[in-house]
Coordinates of C-alpha atoms in Angstrom, one line a residue:
X1 CA 89.5 109.2 94.6
X2 CA 85.7 109.2 94.4
X3 CA 85.7 105.6 93.8
X4 CA 88.3 103.6 94.9
X5 CA 87.1 100.1 93.7
X6 CA 86.5 101.5 90.3
X7 CA 90.3 102.7 90.4
X8 CA 91.3 99.5 91.5
X9 CA 89.5 97.7 88.8
X10 CA 90.8 99.7 85.9
X11 CA 94.3 99.7 87.5
X12 CA 94.3 95.9 87.6
X13 CA 92.7 95.7 83.9
X14 CA 95.4 98.0 82.4
X15 CA 98.3 95.6 84.3
X16 CA 96.6 92.5 83.0
X17 CA 96.6 94.1 79.6
X18 CA 100.2 95.0 79.6
X19 CA 101.0 91.6 81.0
X20 CA 99.2 89.9 78.3
X21 CA 101.0 91.9 75.7
X22 CA 104.5 91.6 77.2
X23 CA 104.1 88.1 77.2
X24 CA 104.3 87.8 73.5
X25 CA 107.7 89.3 73.5
X26 CA 108.9 87.2 76.4
X27 CA 109.1 90.3 78.8
X28 CA 108.3 90.1 82.4
X29 CA 106.0 93.0 84.3
X30 CA 107.5 93.8 87.6
X31 CA 104.9 95.7 90.2
X32 CA 106.5 97.7 93.1
X33 CA 105.2 99.5 96.0
X34 CA 107.0 102.9 96.8
X35 CA 106.2 105.1 100.2
X36 CA 105.6 108.3 98.5
X37 CA 102.8 110.4 98.4
X38 CA 100.0 109.8 96.0
X39 CA 101.7 106.9 94.9
X40 CA 99.1 104.1 94.2
X41 CA 101.0 100.8 95.3
X42 CA 102.3 101.7 99.0
X43 CA 102.2 98.7 100.5
X44 CA 103.8 95.3 99.7
X45 CA 101.3 93.6 100.3
X46 CA 99.0 95.5 98.1
X47 CA 101.3 95.0 95.5
X48 CA 101.4 90.7 96.0
X49 CA 97.6 90.7 96.2
X50 CA 97.4 92.1 92.6
X51 CA 100.1 90.1 91.2
X52 CA 98.0 87.0 92.7
X53 CA 94.7 87.9 91.4
X54 CA 95.8 88.8 88.0
X55 CA 97.3 85.1 88.0
X56 CA 100.1 86.0 85.0
X57 CA 103.0 84.0 84.7
X58 CA 105.1 87.0 83.5
X59 CA 103.9 89.4 86.1
X60 CA 106.1 89.7 89.3
X61 CA 106.8 91.9 92.1
X62 CA 109.8 94.1 92.4
X63 CA 110.8 94.0 96.0
X64 CA 112.6 97.0 97.1
X65 CA 113.9 96.4 100.7
X66 CA 114.0 100.3 101.5
X67 CA 110.2 100.9 100.3
X68 CA 109.0 97.6 102.0
X69 CA 110.3 98.6 105.4
X70 CA 109.2 102.1 105.3
X71 CA 105.7 100.7 104.4
X72 CA 104.9 97.8 106.4
X73 CA 107.9 96.3 107.9
X74 CA 108.7 92.5 108.8
X75 CA 110.6 92.2 105.3
X76 CA 111.5 88.2 106.3
X77 CA 107.9 87.4 106.8
X78 CA 106.9 89.1 103.5
X79 CA 109.5 87.5 101.6
X80 CA 109.0 83.8 103.0
X81 CA 105.1 84.2 102.0
X82 CA 105.8 85.6 98.4
X83 CA 109.1 84.4 97.2
X84 CA 107.2 82.6 94.4
X85 CA 106.4 85.9 93.1
X86 CA 109.5 88.0 93.3
X87 CA 111.0 89.0 90.0
X88 CA 113.6 91.3 91.5
X89 CA 114.9 92.3 94.7
X90 CA 116.6 95.6 95.6
X91 CA 118.2 96.0 98.8
X92 CA 119.1 99.5 100.4
X93 CA 119.5 100.4 104.1
X94 CA 116.7 102.1 105.9
X95 CA 116.5 105.3 107.1
X96 CA 119.4 106.2 105.0
X97 CA 118.8 104.5 101.8
X98 CA 122.5 103.6 101.3
X99 CA 124.5 100.3 101.8
X100 CA 122.9 98.1 104.0
X101 CA 126.1 97.4 106.3
X102 CA 127.0 101.3 106.1
X103 CA 126.4 103.4 109.1
X104 CA 126.5 107.0 109.6

């Protein structure tokens, strides 16, 4: 990106707009980090910071344990500090993305 700060501002403006529009219909918007090349939100902390900055009651995190562990680890600490803004939790084992108790 030539201007990452400008990209961040545009992204946040668009997410805020979407949350405002969705609120009128009682819809909750969730942001999720994904560990994938060129994906904008890679780290759970990055998504949590956006949710907190935008301060929309209908804007939450989609916490995917698989992606969160791959991106930054410390799942328990992250959840303890951010459970108030989590709207959905998805669980899958790392590294195989299978059931958490399934071993190969």
